[in-house]
Amino acid sequence: DTQLNLQYQSIISTFNLIIENEDVIPFIIQETYKQKHYYIITQPFISSLNLLSFLLKQNFYNKKEMENLFITSYFKDIGMSSIPFESYQGIIKTEREKKLFSNHPNISVKYLFGRLPLNLNSLNIIKYHHSYHSLIDKDLEEIKQKSNESIILGFETLLVSVMDIIAGMTSNRPFRETKSLFESLIVIKKIMIKDYPKEFTVLVNFFKRFFAKK
C-alpha cells in the first residue's frame, strides 16, 4: 500500500509538471526508452506519456479527465508485479507464464481496488485494456461471444490499449528487436480502421509529428 501510494503521488506530480511544460514529453520519452525494459514501469510510463501528449493536442478532455486517464494508463499493468522477474527476460514458454501474463489486467484491478482512488470507469479500462490487443488476431465480436461476461469497451479503453501496443512494439525487449513506428501503426490500423477510421487518421498524423521531434 505504501509503495502504491508513493507511485500514485509521484505520477500525479509528473502529470502536473508535464501539463505546465508540455514540450518536455519527447525528451522524457527518449530518456525512458534508454532504460532497461520493464513491464510495470518503463512500458506503462511511455504509453501514458504518449497518451497524454495525444490528448493535449486534440483537446478531447479537460485537465481532470486527462489526469484520470494518465493515472489509469500508468497503473494498468501493475498486476504484472505478480509475475517472476526472470519471466520478463525471454519468450513466454510455459502455460503458467501464459496465464499469468494474460490475466494481469484482472490482477491489476484486484491490487488497485480500494487502495487507490480510481473510479469505476478507470477500473473497467484497466480490466479490458487487452481486449483490443486480441483484435490483432481475432474479431471483437468473436471475443465478446466467447466471454462469459459483458465486455465494456469504449474509445477511452481503445486509446489506452493503442498507446500500450505502440509503446510495447517500439520498446527494446530482451527477446526481440525494436519494431518501427510504421510497423506499429499497421497493427493499430487493423484494430481501429473499422469503427474509428477518422480517429485512426488523426492518430497517424499525430505520431508522424511526434516521433519527428524525438
PDB file of C-alpha atoms in Angstrom:
ATOM      1  CA  ASP A   1       0.000   0.000   0.000  1.00  0.00           C
ATOM      2  CA  THR A   2       2.818   2.414   0.855  1.00  0.00           C
ATOM      3  CA  GLN A   3       4.615   1.746  -2.417  1.00  0.00           C
ATOM      4  CA  LEU A   4       1.419   2.143  -4.435  1.00  0.00           C
ATOM      5  CA  ASN A   5       0.598   5.454  -2.780  1.00  0.00           C
ATOM      6  CA  LEU A   6       4.125   6.752  -3.325  1.00  0.00           C
ATOM      7  CA  GLN A   7       3.835   5.855  -7.003  1.00  0.00           C
ATOM      8  CA  TYR A   8       0.404   7.474  -7.141  1.00  0.00           C
ATOM      9  CA  GLN A   9       1.652  10.749  -5.685  1.00  0.00           C
ATOM     10  CA  SER A  10       4.691  10.634  -7.960  1.00  0.00           C
ATOM     11  CA  ILE A  11       2.633  10.142 -11.111  1.00  0.00           C
ATOM     12  CA  ILE A  12       0.290  12.995 -10.161  1.00  0.00           C
ATOM     13  CA  SER A  13       3.314  15.262  -9.684  1.00  0.00           C
ATOM     14  CA  THR A  14       4.644  14.127 -13.057  1.00  0.00           C
ATOM     15  CA  PHE A  15       1.295  14.890 -14.672  1.00  0.00           C
ATOM     16  CA  ASN A  16       1.229  18.424 -13.245  1.00  0.00           C
ATOM     17  CA  LEU A  17       4.820  19.012 -14.346  1.00  0.00           C
ATOM     18  CA  ILE A  18       4.025  17.942 -17.895  1.00  0.00           C
ATOM     19  CA  ILE A  19       0.833  19.991 -18.076  1.00  0.00           C
ATOM     20  CA  GLU A  20       2.908  23.075 -17.306  1.00  0.00           C
ATOM     21  CA  ASN A  21       5.809  22.033 -19.590  1.00  0.00           C
ATOM     22  CA  GLU A  22       4.333  20.024 -22.452  1.00  0.00           C
ATOM     23  CA  ASP A  23       7.463  20.353 -24.585  1.00  0.00           C
ATOM     24  CA  VAL A  24       9.426  18.068 -22.227  1.00  0.00           C
ATOM     25  CA  ILE A  25       7.422  14.976 -23.211  1.00  0.00           C
ATOM     26  CA  PRO A  26       9.592  13.907 -26.218  1.00  0.00           C
ATOM     27  CA  PHE A  27      12.750  14.297 -24.112  1.00  0.00           C
ATOM     28  CA  ILE A  28      11.334  12.267 -21.198  1.00  0.00           C
ATOM     29  CA  ILE A  29      10.205   9.502 -23.561  1.00  0.00           C
ATOM     30  CA  GLN A  30      13.566   9.431 -25.282  1.00  0.00           C
ATOM     31  CA  GLU A  31      15.351   9.023 -21.946  1.00  0.00           C
ATOM     32  CA  THR A  32      12.869   6.378 -20.790  1.00  0.00           C
ATOM     33  CA  TYR A  33      13.415   4.346 -23.961  1.00  0.00           C
ATOM     34  CA  LYS A  34      17.097   4.109 -22.981  1.00  0.00           C
ATOM     35  CA  GLN A  35      16.239   2.334 -19.740  1.00  0.00           C
ATOM     36  CA  LYS A  36      16.003  -1.428 -19.392  1.00  0.00           C
ATOM     37  CA  HIS A  37      12.580  -2.697 -20.411  1.00  0.00           C
ATOM     38  CA  TYR A  38      10.273  -3.398 -17.517  1.00  0.00           C
ATOM     39  CA  TYR A  39       6.586  -4.195 -17.944  1.00  0.00           C
ATOM     40  CA  ILE A  40       5.251  -2.405 -14.857  1.00  0.00           C
ATOM     41  CA  ILE A  41       7.410   0.726 -15.054  1.00  0.00           C
ATOM     42  CA  THR A  42       9.033   1.538 -18.405  1.00  0.00           C
ATOM     43  CA  GLN A  43       6.311   0.486 -20.845  1.00  0.00           C
ATOM     44  CA  PRO A  44       3.309   1.902 -18.943  1.00  0.00           C
ATOM     45  CA  PHE A  45       5.158   5.174 -18.407  1.00  0.00           C
ATOM     46  CA  ILE A  46       5.957   5.543 -22.114  1.00  0.00           C
ATOM     47  CA  SER A  47       2.413   4.633 -23.143  1.00  0.00           C
ATOM     48  CA  SER A  48       0.985   7.103 -20.613  1.00  0.00           C
ATOM     49  CA  LEU A  49       3.219   9.905 -21.902  1.00  0.00           C
ATOM     50  CA  ASN A  50       2.149   9.146 -25.474  1.00  0.00           C
ATOM     51  CA  LEU A  51      -1.476   9.170 -24.374  1.00  0.00           C
ATOM     52  CA  LEU A  52      -1.191  12.470 -22.534  1.00  0.00           C
ATOM     53  CA  SER A  53       0.621  14.140 -25.402  1.00  0.00           C
ATOM     54  CA  PHE A  54      -2.103  12.995 -27.803  1.00  0.00           C
ATOM     55  CA  LEU A  55      -4.896  14.234 -25.524  1.00  0.00           C
ATOM     56  CA  LEU A  56      -3.216  17.613 -25.105  1.00  0.00           C
ATOM     57  CA  LYS A  57      -3.012  18.057 -28.877  1.00  0.00           C
ATOM     58  CA  GLN A  58      -6.602  17.018 -29.571  1.00  0.00           C
ATOM     59  CA  ASN A  59      -8.386  18.852 -26.722  1.00  0.00           C
ATOM     60  CA  PHE A  60     -10.630  15.849 -26.106  1.00  0.00           C
ATOM     61  CA  TYR A  61     -10.792  16.148 -22.328  1.00  0.00           C
ATOM     62  CA  ASN A  62     -10.389  18.653 -19.522  1.00  0.00           C
ATOM     63  CA  LYS A  63      -7.438  18.612 -17.133  1.00  0.00           C
ATOM     64  CA  LYS A  64      -9.057  16.334 -14.529  1.00  0.00           C
ATOM     65  CA  GLU A  65     -10.164  13.829 -17.157  1.00  0.00           C
ATOM     66  CA  MET A  66      -6.683  13.754 -18.664  1.00  0.00           C
ATOM     67  CA  GLU A  67      -5.194  13.212 -15.212  1.00  0.00           C
ATOM     68  CA  ASN A  68      -7.522  10.247 -14.622  1.00  0.00           C
ATOM     69  CA  LEU A  69      -6.604   8.665 -17.956  1.00  0.00           C
ATOM     70  CA  PHE A  70      -2.882   9.285 -17.399  1.00  0.00           C
ATOM     71  CA  ILE A  71      -3.037   7.596 -13.983  1.00  0.00           C
ATOM     72  CA  THR A  72      -5.200   4.749 -15.307  1.00  0.00           C
ATOM     73  CA  SER A  73      -2.775   4.082 -18.145  1.00  0.00           C
ATOM     74  CA  TYR A  74       0.223   4.109 -15.835  1.00  0.00           C
ATOM     75  CA  PHE A  75      -1.216   1.598 -13.343  1.00  0.00           C
ATOM     76  CA  LYS A  76      -2.900  -0.732 -15.843  1.00  0.00           C
ATOM     77  CA  ASP A  77      -0.036  -3.265 -15.768  1.00  0.00           C
ATOM     78  CA  ILE A  78       0.629  -3.283 -12.026  1.00  0.00           C
ATOM     79  CA  GLY A  79      -0.746  -6.835 -11.948  1.00  0.00           C
ATOM     80  CA  MET A  80       2.400  -7.978 -13.720  1.00  0.00           C
ATOM     81  CA  SER A  81       4.253  -7.499 -10.445  1.00  0.00           C
ATOM     82  CA  SER A  82       2.934 -10.962  -9.551  1.00  0.00           C
ATOM     83  CA  ILE A  83       5.000 -12.473 -12.373  1.00  0.00           C
ATOM     84  CA  PRO A  84       8.549 -13.668 -11.551  1.00  0.00           C
ATOM     85  CA  PHE A  85      11.111 -11.170 -12.818  1.00  0.00           C
ATOM     86  CA  GLU A  86      13.036 -13.795 -14.774  1.00  0.00           C
ATOM     87  CA  SER A  87       9.948 -14.298 -16.962  1.00  0.00           C
ATOM     88  CA  TYR A  88      10.463 -10.779 -18.326  1.00  0.00           C
ATOM     89  CA  GLN A  89      13.815 -11.724 -19.805  1.00  0.00           C
ATOM     90  CA  GLY A  90      12.706 -14.133 -22.509  1.00  0.00           C
ATOM     91  CA  ILE A  91       9.864 -15.509 -24.572  1.00  0.00           C
ATOM     92  CA  ILE A  92       6.902 -16.795 -22.575  1.00  0.00           C
ATOM     93  CA  LYS A  93       7.132 -20.584 -22.690  1.00  0.00           C
ATOM     94  CA  THR A  94       5.096 -22.339 -20.001  1.00  0.00           C
ATOM     95  CA  GLU A  95       1.315 -22.454 -19.705  1.00  0.00           C
ATOM     96  CA  ARG A  96       1.598 -20.965 -16.225  1.00  0.00           C
ATOM     97  CA  GLU A  97       3.514 -17.960 -17.565  1.00  0.00           C
ATOM     98  CA  LYS A  98       0.945 -17.507 -20.355  1.00  0.00           C
ATOM     99  CA  LYS A  99      -1.895 -17.485 -17.837  1.00  0.00           C
ATOM    100  CA  LEU A 100      -0.095 -15.021 -15.580  1.00  0.00           C
ATOM    101  CA  PHE A 101       0.509 -12.638 -18.453  1.00  0.00           C
ATOM    102  CA  SER A 102      -2.982 -12.932 -19.933  1.00  0.00           C
ATOM    103  CA  ASN A 103      -4.646 -12.496 -16.530  1.00  0.00           C
ATOM    104  CA  HIS A 104      -2.629  -9.445 -15.447  1.00  0.00           C
ATOM    105  CA  PRO A 105      -5.472  -6.928 -16.151  1.00  0.00           C
ATOM    106  CA  ASN A 106      -7.690  -8.710 -13.617  1.00  0.00           C
ATOM    107  CA  ILE A 107      -4.840  -8.877 -11.119  1.00  0.00           C
ATOM    108  CA  SER A 108      -4.213  -5.149 -11.641  1.00  0.00           C
ATOM    109  CA  VAL A 109      -7.829  -4.387 -10.742  1.00  0.00           C
ATOM    110  CA  LYS A 110      -7.554  -6.652  -7.694  1.00  0.00           C
ATOM    111  CA  TYR A 111      -4.419  -4.839  -6.490  1.00  0.00           C
ATOM    112  CA  LEU A 112      -5.790  -1.338  -7.134  1.00  0.00           C
ATOM    113  CA  PHE A 113      -9.396  -1.635  -5.939  1.00  0.00           C
ATOM    114  CA  GLY A 114      -9.790   0.112  -2.593  1.00  0.00           C
ATOM    115  CA  ARG A 115      -6.123   1.098  -2.495  1.00  0.00           C
ATOM    116  CA  LEU A 116      -6.075   3.993  -4.957  1.00  0.00           C
ATOM    117  CA  PRO A 117      -8.890   6.482  -5.659  1.00  0.00           C
ATOM    118  CA  LEU A 118      -9.703   5.127  -9.127  1.00  0.00           C
ATOM    119  CA  ASN A 119     -13.299   5.378 -10.346  1.00  0.00           C
ATOM    120  CA  LEU A 120     -15.284   2.548 -11.954  1.00  0.00           C
ATOM    121  CA  ASN A 121     -14.514   3.775 -15.473  1.00  0.00           C
ATOM    122  CA  SER A 122     -10.765   3.634 -14.773  1.00  0.00           C
ATOM    123  CA  LEU A 123     -11.025   0.114 -13.357  1.00  0.00           C
ATOM    124  CA  ASN A 124     -13.014  -1.028 -16.403  1.00  0.00           C
ATOM    125  CA  ILE A 125     -10.392   0.437 -18.742  1.00  0.00           C
ATOM    126  CA  ILE A 126      -7.684  -1.447 -16.845  1.00  0.00           C
ATOM    127  CA  LYS A 127      -9.686  -4.673 -16.830  1.00  0.00           C
ATOM    128  CA  TYR A 128     -10.344  -4.622 -20.569  1.00  0.00           C
ATOM    129  CA  HIS A 129      -7.288  -2.828 -21.937  1.00  0.00           C
ATOM    130  CA  HIS A 130      -6.014  -6.035 -23.544  1.00  0.00           C
ATOM    131  CA  SER A 131      -9.292  -6.799 -25.327  1.00  0.00           C
ATOM    132  CA  TYR A 132      -8.233  -4.613 -28.227  1.00  0.00           C
ATOM    133  CA  HIS A 133      -4.846  -6.347 -28.322  1.00  0.00           C
ATOM    134  CA  SER A 134      -6.778  -9.509 -29.182  1.00  0.00           C
ATOM    135  CA  LEU A 135      -8.128  -7.864 -32.339  1.00  0.00           C
ATOM    136  CA  ILE A 136      -4.695  -8.320 -33.896  1.00  0.00           C
ATOM    137  CA  ASP A 137      -5.657 -11.958 -34.453  1.00  0.00           C
ATOM    138  CA  LYS A 138      -9.400 -12.105 -33.738  1.00  0.00           C
ATOM    139  CA  ASP A 139     -12.640 -10.260 -34.341  1.00  0.00           C
ATOM    140  CA  LEU A 140     -14.057  -8.284 -31.407  1.00  0.00           C
ATOM    141  CA  GLU A 141     -17.500  -9.876 -31.772  1.00  0.00           C
ATOM    142  CA  GLU A 142     -15.889 -13.310 -31.550  1.00  0.00           C
ATOM    143  CA  ILE A 143     -14.182 -12.253 -28.318  1.00  0.00           C
ATOM    144  CA  LYS A 144     -17.461 -10.989 -26.873  1.00  0.00           C
ATOM    145  CA  GLN A 145     -19.379 -14.141 -27.826  1.00  0.00           C
ATOM    146  CA  LYS A 146     -16.812 -16.403 -26.189  1.00  0.00           C
ATOM    147  CA  SER A 147     -16.732 -14.357 -22.991  1.00  0.00           C
ATOM    148  CA  ASN A 148     -18.979 -15.267 -20.073  1.00  0.00           C
ATOM    149  CA  GLU A 149     -19.274 -11.627 -19.019  1.00  0.00           C
ATOM    150  CA  SER A 150     -20.298  -8.363 -20.598  1.00  0.00           C
ATOM    151  CA  ILE A 151     -17.237  -6.629 -22.026  1.00  0.00           C
ATOM    152  CA  ILE A 152     -17.360  -2.876 -21.500  1.00  0.00           C
ATOM    153  CA  LEU A 153     -15.330  -1.177 -24.187  1.00  0.00           C
ATOM    154  CA  GLY A 154     -15.186   2.375 -25.438  1.00  0.00           C
ATOM    155  CA  PHE A 155     -12.940   4.937 -27.066  1.00  0.00           C
ATOM    156  CA  GLU A 156     -11.019   5.605 -23.836  1.00  0.00           C
ATOM    157  CA  THR A 157     -10.196   1.908 -23.496  1.00  0.00           C
ATOM    158  CA  LEU A 158      -9.165   1.891 -27.142  1.00  0.00           C
ATOM    159  CA  LEU A 159      -6.817   4.860 -26.648  1.00  0.00           C
ATOM    160  CA  VAL A 160      -5.147   3.301 -23.619  1.00  0.00           C
ATOM    161  CA  SER A 161      -4.811  -0.006 -25.479  1.00  0.00           C
ATOM    162  CA  VAL A 162      -3.412   1.586 -28.641  1.00  0.00           C
ATOM    163  CA  MET A 163      -0.798   3.575 -26.727  1.00  0.00           C
ATOM    164  CA  ASP A 164       0.167   0.404 -24.872  1.00  0.00           C
ATOM    165  CA  ILE A 165       0.674  -1.515 -28.132  1.00  0.00           C
ATOM    166  CA  ILE A 166       2.753   1.246 -29.713  1.00  0.00           C
ATOM    167  CA  ALA A 167       4.907   1.620 -26.585  1.00  0.00           C
ATOM    168  CA  GLY A 168       5.396  -2.143 -26.432  1.00  0.00           C
ATOM    169  CA  MET A 169       6.300  -2.573 -30.087  1.00  0.00           C
ATOM    170  CA  THR A 170       8.684   0.392 -30.227  1.00  0.00           C
ATOM    171  CA  SER A 171      10.432  -0.555 -26.972  1.00  0.00           C
ATOM    172  CA  ASN A 172      13.564  -2.669 -26.812  1.00  0.00           C
ATOM    173  CA  ARG A 173      12.999  -6.072 -25.238  1.00  0.00           C
ATOM    174  CA  PRO A 174      15.419  -8.864 -24.332  1.00  0.00           C
ATOM    175  CA  PHE A 175      13.715 -11.394 -26.616  1.00  0.00           C
ATOM    176  CA  ARG A 176      13.122  -9.361 -29.812  1.00  0.00           C
ATOM    177  CA  GLU A 177      14.249  -6.352 -31.781  1.00  0.00           C
ATOM    178  CA  THR A 178      12.514  -2.992 -31.550  1.00  0.00           C
ATOM    179  CA  LYS A 179       9.736  -2.536 -34.086  1.00  0.00           C
ATOM    180  CA  SER A 180       9.330   0.652 -36.094  1.00  0.00           C
ATOM    181  CA  LEU A 181       6.524   3.178 -35.711  1.00  0.00           C
ATOM    182  CA  PHE A 182       5.330   2.165 -39.196  1.00  0.00           C
ATOM    183  CA  GLU A 183       5.044  -1.497 -38.151  1.00  0.00           C
ATOM    184  CA  SER A 184       3.187  -0.438 -35.006  1.00  0.00           C
ATOM    185  CA  LEU A 185       0.688   1.668 -36.936  1.00  0.00           C
ATOM    186  CA  ILE A 186      -0.039  -1.241 -39.303  1.00  0.00           C
ATOM    187  CA  VAL A 187      -1.149  -3.229 -36.260  1.00  0.00           C
ATOM    188  CA  ILE A 188      -3.150  -0.276 -34.908  1.00  0.00           C
ATOM    189  CA  LYS A 189      -4.869   0.143 -38.278  1.00  0.00           C
ATOM    190  CA  LYS A 190      -6.315  -3.354 -38.022  1.00  0.00           C
ATOM    191  CA  ILE A 191      -7.717  -2.535 -34.601  1.00  0.00           C
ATOM    192  CA  MET A 192      -9.141   0.915 -35.361  1.00  0.00           C
ATOM    193  CA  ILE A 193      -9.968   1.227 -39.050  1.00  0.00           C
ATOM    194  CA  LYS A 194     -13.388  -0.464 -38.949  1.00  0.00           C
ATOM    195  CA  ASP A 195     -15.004   1.557 -36.152  1.00  0.00           C
ATOM    196  CA  TYR A 196     -12.713   4.601 -35.884  1.00  0.00           C
ATOM    197  CA  PRO A 197     -11.335   5.471 -39.360  1.00  0.00           C
ATOM    198  CA  LYS A 198     -11.197   9.243 -38.753  1.00  0.00           C
ATOM    199  CA  GLU A 199      -9.601   8.792 -35.355  1.00  0.00           C
ATOM    200  CA  PHE A 200      -7.000   6.469 -36.874  1.00  0.00           C
ATOM    201  CA  THR A 201      -6.027   9.146 -39.396  1.00  0.00           C
ATOM    202  CA  VAL A 202      -5.700  11.689 -36.585  1.00  0.00           C
ATOM    203  CA  LEU A 203      -3.548   9.248 -34.605  1.00  0.00           C
ATOM    204  CA  VAL A 204      -1.247   8.562 -37.559  1.00  0.00           C
ATOM    205  CA  ASN A 205      -0.740  12.273 -38.204  1.00  0.00           C
ATOM    206  CA  PHE A 206      -0.051  12.857 -34.508  1.00  0.00           C
ATOM    207  CA  PHE A 207       2.633  10.160 -34.288  1.00  0.00           C
ATOM    208  CA  LYS A 208       4.297  11.284 -37.506  1.00  0.00           C
ATOM    209  CA  ARG A 209       4.780  14.735 -35.982  1.00  0.00           C
ATOM    210  CA  PHE A 210       5.506  13.428 -32.500  1.00  0.00           C
ATOM    211  CA  PHE A 211       8.262  10.986 -33.486  1.00  0.00           C
ATOM    212  CA  ALA A 212       9.778  13.610 -35.772  1.00  0.00           C
ATOM    213  CA  LYS A 213      10.516  15.668 -32.645  1.00  0.00           C
ATOM    214  CA  LYS A 214      12.347  12.892 -30.844  1.00  0.00           C
TER     215      LYS A 214
END
